[in-house]
XYZ file of C-alpha atoms in Angstrom:
511
model
C 102.953 134.497 85.262
C 99.181 134.708 85.476
C 97.891 133.910 88.961
C 96.334 130.451 89.146
C 92.996 130.911 90.857
C 91.667 127.358 90.899
C 91.942 126.090 94.462
C 92.790 122.469 95.181
C 90.076 120.356 96.735
C 90.523 120.445 100.511
C 90.491 117.221 102.494
C 89.673 117.626 106.223
C 91.903 114.671 107.097
C 94.874 116.599 105.701
C 94.312 119.726 107.791
C 97.642 121.298 108.590
C 99.575 118.871 106.377
C 100.503 121.101 103.458
C 103.951 122.574 103.809
C 104.058 126.219 102.790
C 107.319 125.981 100.907
C 107.468 128.173 97.837
C 110.711 128.597 95.891
C 111.993 131.787 94.351
C 110.811 132.716 90.873
C 112.697 130.524 88.411
C 112.681 128.777 85.059
C 112.856 124.983 84.739
C 114.652 123.897 81.564
C 113.995 120.270 80.599
C 116.477 118.725 78.179
C 114.908 115.783 76.395
C 111.506 117.424 76.767
C 109.828 115.305 74.088
C 110.753 112.052 75.799
C 108.747 109.622 77.877
C 110.094 110.765 81.257
C 108.891 114.322 80.701
C 105.383 113.302 79.659
C 104.938 110.577 82.288
C 106.612 112.086 85.322
C 108.038 115.586 85.108
C 105.171 117.527 83.578
C 102.447 115.851 85.683
C 104.560 116.571 88.765
C 104.958 120.254 87.879
C 101.263 120.539 87.068
C 100.319 119.058 90.454
C 102.720 121.432 92.201
C 100.853 124.245 90.474
C 97.580 122.720 91.612
C 98.874 122.653 95.198
C 99.974 126.309 94.852
C 103.609 125.352 95.475
C 105.018 127.084 92.398
C 106.088 130.718 92.640
C 104.895 133.658 90.655
C 107.287 134.195 87.790
C 107.648 130.449 87.221
C 108.096 129.112 83.673
C 109.164 125.945 81.856
C 111.323 125.651 78.753
C 111.508 122.373 76.874
C 114.620 121.637 74.819
C 114.843 118.706 72.414
C 115.675 117.733 68.837
C 112.136 117.783 67.447
C 111.268 120.910 65.484
C 108.232 121.849 67.550
C 106.571 125.179 68.232
C 105.417 126.331 71.658
C 101.886 125.278 70.796
C 102.934 121.778 69.728
C 104.894 121.375 72.940
C 101.932 122.532 75.023
C 99.593 120.118 73.265
C 101.951 117.175 73.832
C 102.397 118.068 77.478
C 98.647 118.380 78.006
C 98.235 114.893 76.594
C 100.842 113.598 79.055
C 99.303 115.354 82.054
C 95.805 114.179 81.098
C 97.018 110.585 80.909
C 99.456 110.385 83.825
C 98.577 113.028 86.418
C 97.501 111.656 89.814
C 94.751 114.303 89.802
C 92.337 114.971 86.909
C 93.287 117.902 84.750
C 91.458 121.153 85.410
C 90.973 123.109 82.189
C 91.165 126.577 83.703
C 94.266 125.707 85.706
C 95.870 124.085 82.675
C 95.215 127.161 80.554
C 97.083 129.309 83.071
C 99.848 126.726 83.516
C 100.343 126.181 79.765
C 100.912 129.879 79.056
C 104.297 129.491 80.709
C 105.353 126.441 78.682
C 107.904 127.275 76.005
C 110.043 125.276 73.623
C 113.478 125.644 72.037
C 114.447 123.077 69.366
C 118.055 122.013 69.057
C 120.553 119.181 69.197
C 122.397 118.634 72.449
C 125.705 119.574 70.806
C 124.404 122.589 68.844
C 126.125 125.703 70.249
C 123.804 128.033 68.355
C 120.738 126.437 69.957
C 122.123 127.191 73.423
C 122.454 130.833 72.376
C 118.760 130.778 71.456
C 118.016 129.137 74.792
C 119.913 131.866 76.652
C 117.985 134.534 74.728
C 114.654 132.902 75.576
C 115.560 132.652 79.254
C 116.668 136.276 79.288
C 113.312 137.382 77.895
C 111.472 135.302 80.480
C 113.569 136.806 83.258
C 112.637 140.264 82.052
C 108.960 139.374 81.780
C 108.636 137.548 85.114
C 111.387 138.905 87.332
C 112.939 135.442 87.751
C 116.303 137.005 88.589
C 118.337 134.541 86.555
C 117.294 131.465 88.595
C 117.384 128.305 86.463
C 116.925 124.605 87.122
C 118.345 122.472 84.286
C 116.877 118.959 84.193
C 118.677 116.293 82.134
C 115.904 113.935 81.035
C 118.226 112.556 78.357
C 120.385 109.496 77.712
C 123.520 109.572 79.918
C 125.719 110.108 76.850
C 124.253 113.613 76.557
C 125.026 114.722 80.123
C 128.565 115.956 79.546
C 127.901 117.735 76.206
C 124.880 119.559 77.652
C 126.853 120.690 80.693
C 129.724 121.857 78.489
C 127.439 123.920 76.239
C 125.588 125.407 79.215
C 128.932 126.581 80.518
C 129.982 128.005 77.155
C 126.671 129.886 76.885
C 127.198 131.474 80.307
C 124.257 129.645 81.852
C 126.041 127.422 84.385
C 127.351 130.058 86.793
C 125.205 133.181 86.415
C 126.289 136.490 87.890
C 122.778 136.914 89.305
C 120.515 134.207 90.638
C 121.297 130.501 90.856
C 121.750 127.600 88.440
C 121.249 123.940 89.381
C 121.694 120.783 87.339
C 119.443 117.772 87.961
C 120.971 114.524 86.687
C 118.919 111.355 86.215
C 120.343 107.903 86.857
C 122.393 106.040 85.850
C 125.383 108.071 86.996
C 128.015 106.040 85.195
C 128.202 102.318 84.420
C 130.991 101.492 86.857
C 133.492 103.255 89.072
C 135.724 104.502 86.244
C 132.898 105.894 84.098
C 131.206 107.498 87.136
C 134.441 109.256 88.046
C 134.915 110.429 84.471
C 131.364 111.820 84.339
C 131.783 113.553 87.688
C 134.956 115.187 86.433
C 133.271 116.339 83.221
C 130.306 117.865 85.061
C 132.611 119.303 87.707
C 134.505 121.396 85.182
C 131.297 123.382 84.595
C 129.144 123.030 87.723
C 130.203 122.997 91.358
C 129.202 120.002 93.474
C 126.629 122.078 95.387
C 124.919 122.838 92.051
C 124.573 119.180 91.000
C 121.440 117.310 92.117
C 121.675 113.575 91.348
C 118.080 112.465 91.495
C 116.868 109.088 92.739
C 113.092 109.024 92.583
C 112.919 106.337 95.290
C 114.057 108.943 97.806
C 110.963 110.993 97.008
C 108.553 108.217 97.957
C 106.634 108.840 101.165
C 107.660 105.624 102.916
C 111.329 106.140 102.081
C 111.161 109.631 103.582
C 109.228 108.204 106.504
C 112.102 105.861 107.407
C 113.890 108.773 109.060
C 110.728 110.104 110.700
C 109.766 106.645 111.932
C 113.192 106.041 113.441
C 113.983 109.406 114.945
C 110.591 110.714 116.092
C 109.486 107.590 117.956
C 111.320 106.853 121.173
C 110.373 103.157 121.215
C 112.135 102.151 117.979
C 115.553 103.810 117.859
C 116.809 102.082 121.070
C 116.273 98.645 119.450
C 117.542 99.654 115.991
C 120.877 97.848 116.325
C 122.752 94.543 116.457
C 121.515 93.696 119.969
C 117.910 93.375 118.801
C 117.904 93.029 114.992
C 118.568 89.637 113.413
C 118.617 90.702 109.753
C 117.428 93.370 107.328
C 116.036 92.698 103.848
C 115.547 95.272 101.091
C 113.467 93.820 98.262
C 112.120 95.101 94.955
C 109.825 92.799 92.979
C 108.453 93.711 89.556
C 105.920 91.776 87.511
C 106.886 93.545 84.278
C 109.673 92.599 81.915
C 111.714 95.111 79.944
C 108.605 96.731 78.375
C 110.142 97.391 74.968
C 113.356 98.757 76.500
C 115.464 95.720 75.726
C 118.219 97.804 74.143
C 118.575 99.930 77.278
C 118.354 96.994 79.639
C 121.044 95.095 77.752
C 123.431 97.909 78.710
C 122.203 98.032 82.296
C 120.848 94.961 84.042
C 119.300 94.688 87.489
C 122.476 95.424 89.442
C 123.228 98.701 87.662
C 119.598 99.703 87.179
C 118.367 99.166 90.735
C 120.915 97.983 93.285
C 123.604 100.632 92.780
C 121.166 103.478 93.352
C 117.709 102.645 94.706
C 118.467 99.733 97.017
C 121.733 101.179 98.294
C 120.046 104.488 99.117
C 117.268 102.765 101.036
C 119.822 100.637 102.884
C 121.697 103.777 103.933
C 118.552 105.403 105.356
C 117.780 102.275 107.364
C 121.332 101.893 108.678
C 122.570 105.459 109.194
C 123.192 107.112 112.548
C 120.848 109.794 113.956
C 121.308 113.256 112.512
C 121.317 116.634 114.190
C 118.970 118.020 111.532
C 117.290 117.021 108.280
C 119.179 119.650 106.302
C 121.061 118.581 103.171
C 124.579 117.606 104.191
C 123.689 116.382 107.682
C 121.732 113.468 106.199
C 124.113 112.873 103.320
C 127.133 112.802 105.655
C 125.592 109.942 107.638
C 124.601 108.036 104.499
C 128.158 108.297 103.194
C 129.472 106.819 106.457
C 127.228 103.796 105.927
C 128.524 103.229 102.394
C 132.121 103.404 103.578
C 131.394 100.974 106.427
C 130.046 98.233 104.148
C 132.616 95.473 103.974
C 133.786 94.590 100.453
C 132.283 91.304 99.307
C 135.026 88.723 99.867
C 133.450 85.797 98.017
C 131.342 87.143 95.159
C 130.351 83.669 93.987
C 129.052 82.791 97.462
C 127.457 86.072 98.511
C 125.865 87.275 95.258
C 123.388 85.795 92.797
C 122.678 86.879 89.245
C 119.848 85.406 87.234
C 117.674 85.875 84.185
C 114.008 85.058 83.639
C 112.845 82.370 81.259
C 109.431 82.061 79.674
C 106.620 81.587 82.144
C 103.268 83.017 83.208
C 102.296 86.218 85.020
C 98.702 86.444 86.302
C 97.837 83.440 84.134
C 99.224 85.007 80.952
C 102.158 83.458 79.119
C 105.154 85.770 78.775
C 108.412 85.290 76.864
C 111.817 84.800 78.399
C 114.263 87.693 78.556
C 116.269 86.410 75.597
C 113.099 86.434 73.484
C 112.360 90.087 74.260
C 112.680 92.690 71.506
C 116.144 94.242 71.401
C 117.750 91.499 73.504
C 120.543 89.287 72.212
C 119.566 85.583 71.992
C 122.634 84.668 74.065
C 122.404 87.623 76.465
C 124.075 87.366 79.869
C 122.331 90.440 81.293
C 120.964 89.983 84.800
C 117.249 90.569 85.359
C 117.539 89.393 88.972
C 120.228 90.222 91.502
C 120.624 89.273 95.147
C 123.437 89.743 97.618
C 124.438 89.669 101.250
C 126.165 92.717 102.705
C 127.651 93.418 106.125
C 128.151 96.825 107.724
C 131.217 96.959 109.903
C 130.360 99.529 112.533
C 129.302 99.528 116.185
C 125.574 99.562 115.427
C 125.369 96.809 112.815
C 128.336 94.478 113.219
C 127.172 90.899 112.670
C 123.764 91.831 111.213
C 123.403 90.697 107.579
C 121.680 92.964 105.072
C 120.114 91.003 102.209
C 119.246 92.806 98.964
C 117.228 91.394 96.073
C 115.586 92.786 92.963
C 113.982 91.026 90.043
C 111.757 91.348 87.021
C 108.880 89.019 86.108
C 108.222 88.051 89.716
C 104.696 87.143 90.932
C 103.971 90.454 92.638
C 104.875 94.127 92.358
C 106.213 95.271 95.697
C 109.056 97.228 97.261
C 109.719 96.908 100.956
C 112.192 96.830 103.822
C 111.733 93.892 106.203
C 113.484 94.071 109.591
C 113.444 90.816 111.543
C 114.128 91.065 115.268
C 115.790 88.442 117.448
C 113.628 85.794 119.028
C 112.712 86.010 122.684
C 115.541 84.438 124.711
C 113.324 82.023 126.671
C 111.193 79.613 124.677
C 108.547 79.693 127.386
C 105.527 78.726 125.296
C 107.123 75.591 123.870
C 107.663 74.406 127.448
C 103.953 74.960 128.085
C 102.883 72.829 125.125
C 102.391 75.698 122.686
C 104.163 76.782 119.519
C 107.427 78.614 119.396
C 106.477 82.219 118.497
C 107.767 83.594 115.218
C 110.133 86.556 115.570
C 108.829 90.112 115.488
C 108.922 91.662 112.042
C 108.721 95.302 110.970
C 107.903 95.880 107.299
C 108.191 99.280 105.632
C 106.174 99.085 102.408
C 107.459 101.540 99.831
C 105.125 100.558 96.988
C 102.456 100.011 95.873
C 100.521 100.243 99.177
C 102.690 102.672 101.126
C 102.640 101.941 104.823
C 104.183 100.159 107.807
C 103.333 96.778 109.346
C 104.467 95.357 112.691
C 104.154 91.636 113.422
C 103.999 90.386 116.998
C 102.742 87.304 118.801
C 99.323 87.009 120.469
C 97.698 84.119 122.307
C 95.100 82.151 120.407
C 91.835 81.871 122.410
C 91.554 78.467 124.076
C 93.038 76.289 126.791
C 96.420 75.839 125.109
C 99.175 78.425 125.109
C 99.323 78.693 121.341
C 100.779 81.879 119.970
C 99.860 83.225 116.558
C 101.516 86.113 114.711
C 99.247 89.116 114.145
C 99.868 92.388 112.327
C 99.340 96.032 113.128
C 99.026 97.931 109.846
C 99.374 101.583 108.962
C 98.534 102.760 105.439
C 98.951 106.288 104.175
C 95.739 106.257 102.170
C 93.625 105.027 105.072
C 95.192 107.197 107.743
C 95.298 110.481 105.867
C 92.430 109.956 103.438
C 94.564 110.645 100.387
C 97.158 108.957 98.230
C 100.686 110.311 98.753
C 102.065 112.698 96.123
C 104.301 111.401 93.390
C 108.011 111.251 94.203
C 108.923 113.704 91.443
C 106.682 116.370 92.958
C 108.689 116.398 96.169
C 112.059 116.145 94.446
C 111.409 118.876 91.873
C 110.184 121.214 94.589
C 113.243 120.454 96.732
C 115.563 121.136 93.799
C 113.924 124.513 93.177
C 114.232 125.285 96.888
C 117.885 124.272 96.948
C 117.230 121.489 99.482
C 119.641 118.671 98.618
C 118.652 116.314 101.459
C 116.969 113.725 99.219
C 119.572 113.891 96.441
C 122.724 111.799 96.262
C 126.125 113.345 96.754
C 129.217 112.344 94.806
C 130.993 110.615 97.699
C 127.974 108.352 98.208
C 127.792 107.524 94.504
C 131.507 106.765 94.413
C 131.359 104.531 97.489
C 128.471 102.512 96.023
C 130.385 101.982 92.776
C 133.525 101.004 94.719
C 131.509 98.232 96.367
C 129.654 96.999 93.280
C 132.198 97.382 90.466
C 134.123 94.246 91.576
C 130.806 92.367 91.439
C 130.123 93.657 87.920
C 133.633 92.700 86.804
C 133.358 89.254 88.369
C 130.009 88.599 86.740
C 131.305 89.791 83.371
C 134.269 87.429 83.719
C 131.981 84.470 84.263
C 133.094 83.794 87.844
C 129.457 83.599 88.980
C 127.425 81.458 86.583
C 124.138 82.847 85.314
C 121.144 81.314 87.053
C 117.685 81.094 85.511
C 114.171 81.318 86.897
C 110.713 80.963 85.419
C 108.726 84.145 84.913
C 106.082 84.201 87.630
C 108.337 82.541 90.224
C 110.152 84.207 93.129
C 113.560 83.874 91.516
C 116.279 81.227 91.247
C 117.014 78.500 93.757
C 120.443 80.042 94.302
C 118.785 83.091 95.908
C 117.061 80.799 98.412
C 120.362 79.105 99.184
C 122.019 82.511 99.702
C 119.852 83.220 102.737
C 118.899 79.719 103.871
C 122.506 78.739 104.494
C 122.433 81.365 107.273
C 119.360 79.726 108.799
C 117.063 82.461 107.494
C 114.493 82.867 104.727
C 113.260 85.624 102.464
C 110.261 87.482 103.792
C 107.185 86.659 101.734
C 105.981 89.901 100.207
C-alpha cells in the first residue's frame, strides 16, 4: 500500500492523547458493501483511521455485494459517502492513496463461485502487500444472510486460514428471540470459533460509554459509593426525535425492545452495574458483564413492570408528523412498539434493592442518550428545620449523545438570610475539555477488531442471557397480556411509563 503522507492536523489540547495502536497488515472484506451502513459509517470510519495513521501498511478493503460494479464504480460511491458523512473533510491526496486499496467483487451471498473469486482476489492482495492471510469479514447485511455467508466462507477455506487470522464482525440484531439467537450462534459456530466472532454494538464504541469504566475505576471518590448503600435508582434512557425514516418494513419486524433494549441499553446497564475488573482486556470485562446479566431477576409481573407504546400523530419542533401506523411500510393495525420501558432489579450484593429503569422511544421531544444515577437523600433534613427547602438528591448524569459528557448535581446555598438550597451542576464536556469532538464509534470498534481486542464486543453468553430475560416479555406482549399504550409524537411517552416509576415514589429524570 502506498504510504499516506498527509499528516492530520495537530491539536495542542490533544497532546499525548493518540494511542499508537497499529494492527497487523490485513484485508477488510465488507459484505453488503453497496448498502447504507457502509457508506454512512464503515467507510468514513476507515478513512478517518487512515487519516489518523492508525491503519497498517499492507492494508486493503474489498467490497462484496450483488451490484455488478467495477473497482472504479465502488471507489466513486465510497468517495461520495466519505465526502458526505466523514467527521473530517476529505483530503484529496489522502483519498487518492486510500482509494487505490479499495477493491470490489460482485456476487450473491449464496454464490459459491463468487467466493472463489473473492479468495483469489484476497490471495493476490496478500502477495502484493504481505498481509499474511489476515482477514476481517464484516457482515453489513440483513441478518438472513449471516449464516449463508459464514457457510460459504468456510467452504472457500477463508474462515480458518493456515496462516494469519480470520475474524467475523456481526451487526445487530443477533436473533429475534432466544431460540433464533441460539440457532444463529450454532450456525456461525460450525464455521467460526467463538474467539473469531465479534458481535458489534456501536454504542460500546461511544466515548462516554467507554468512559463509564474509566470514571468508575480511576477515581477513588466514586467507586466506594457505587452501590445500594448510596444509590437510590439508576435510569438508562434513549430518546429519539425521528420516526422510522423510511425503514417501516424493518421496524415492523423489530420494534423498540428488540432494536434497542436487548443490545444497547442492556450493554450500558452492564457497564454501570458490573464489578471492578483486574484489567481492561477482552474477557476480563466481558466476564463481569455476563455476571450482571445472570444476576438480573426475571420480570415476575410483565404487565406491571413493563410498558410498550406506539406514537400517534403529533408535532416535532413545530412540524406535524404522522403516527407510526401512517408511516410507509407499516401495517395500519400494527402492534409494533416504538416505545419501551421497564423496571429491572439486580440480585447481587452491590445492587440488591436498587431499581434500574430503562426507557427508549421514537418521536420524543429531544434526541438524547444518558445514564442518570440518583443518590439517596441526606439522612437529616436539616435545612427544612431551619426554614429552608429540602435539598434535591445528588444526581450524576453520563451523557452518551449528542453532547458527550458528565454532569454532577449537588446542593448549594442561595445567597441571602434564609437557608435555601438550590441544585447546581458541575459539567464536563468532551469537546470543551479536549478541544475536539470524539471520534465516531465505528472508528474505535473497527480498529479493535483488527487488533483482536474483543473488550468492547459482546460475547455469546451475554447475548444469550439478555434474550433469556427479554424473550418472555416479547412473548407476553405478542400474546396481548400487556395492552398497547399510545403517546403523541413530541411528548415524553405514555402515561403508563410515568406510572411505572411514580408508583415507587420516583420520577423520570428530565433530559
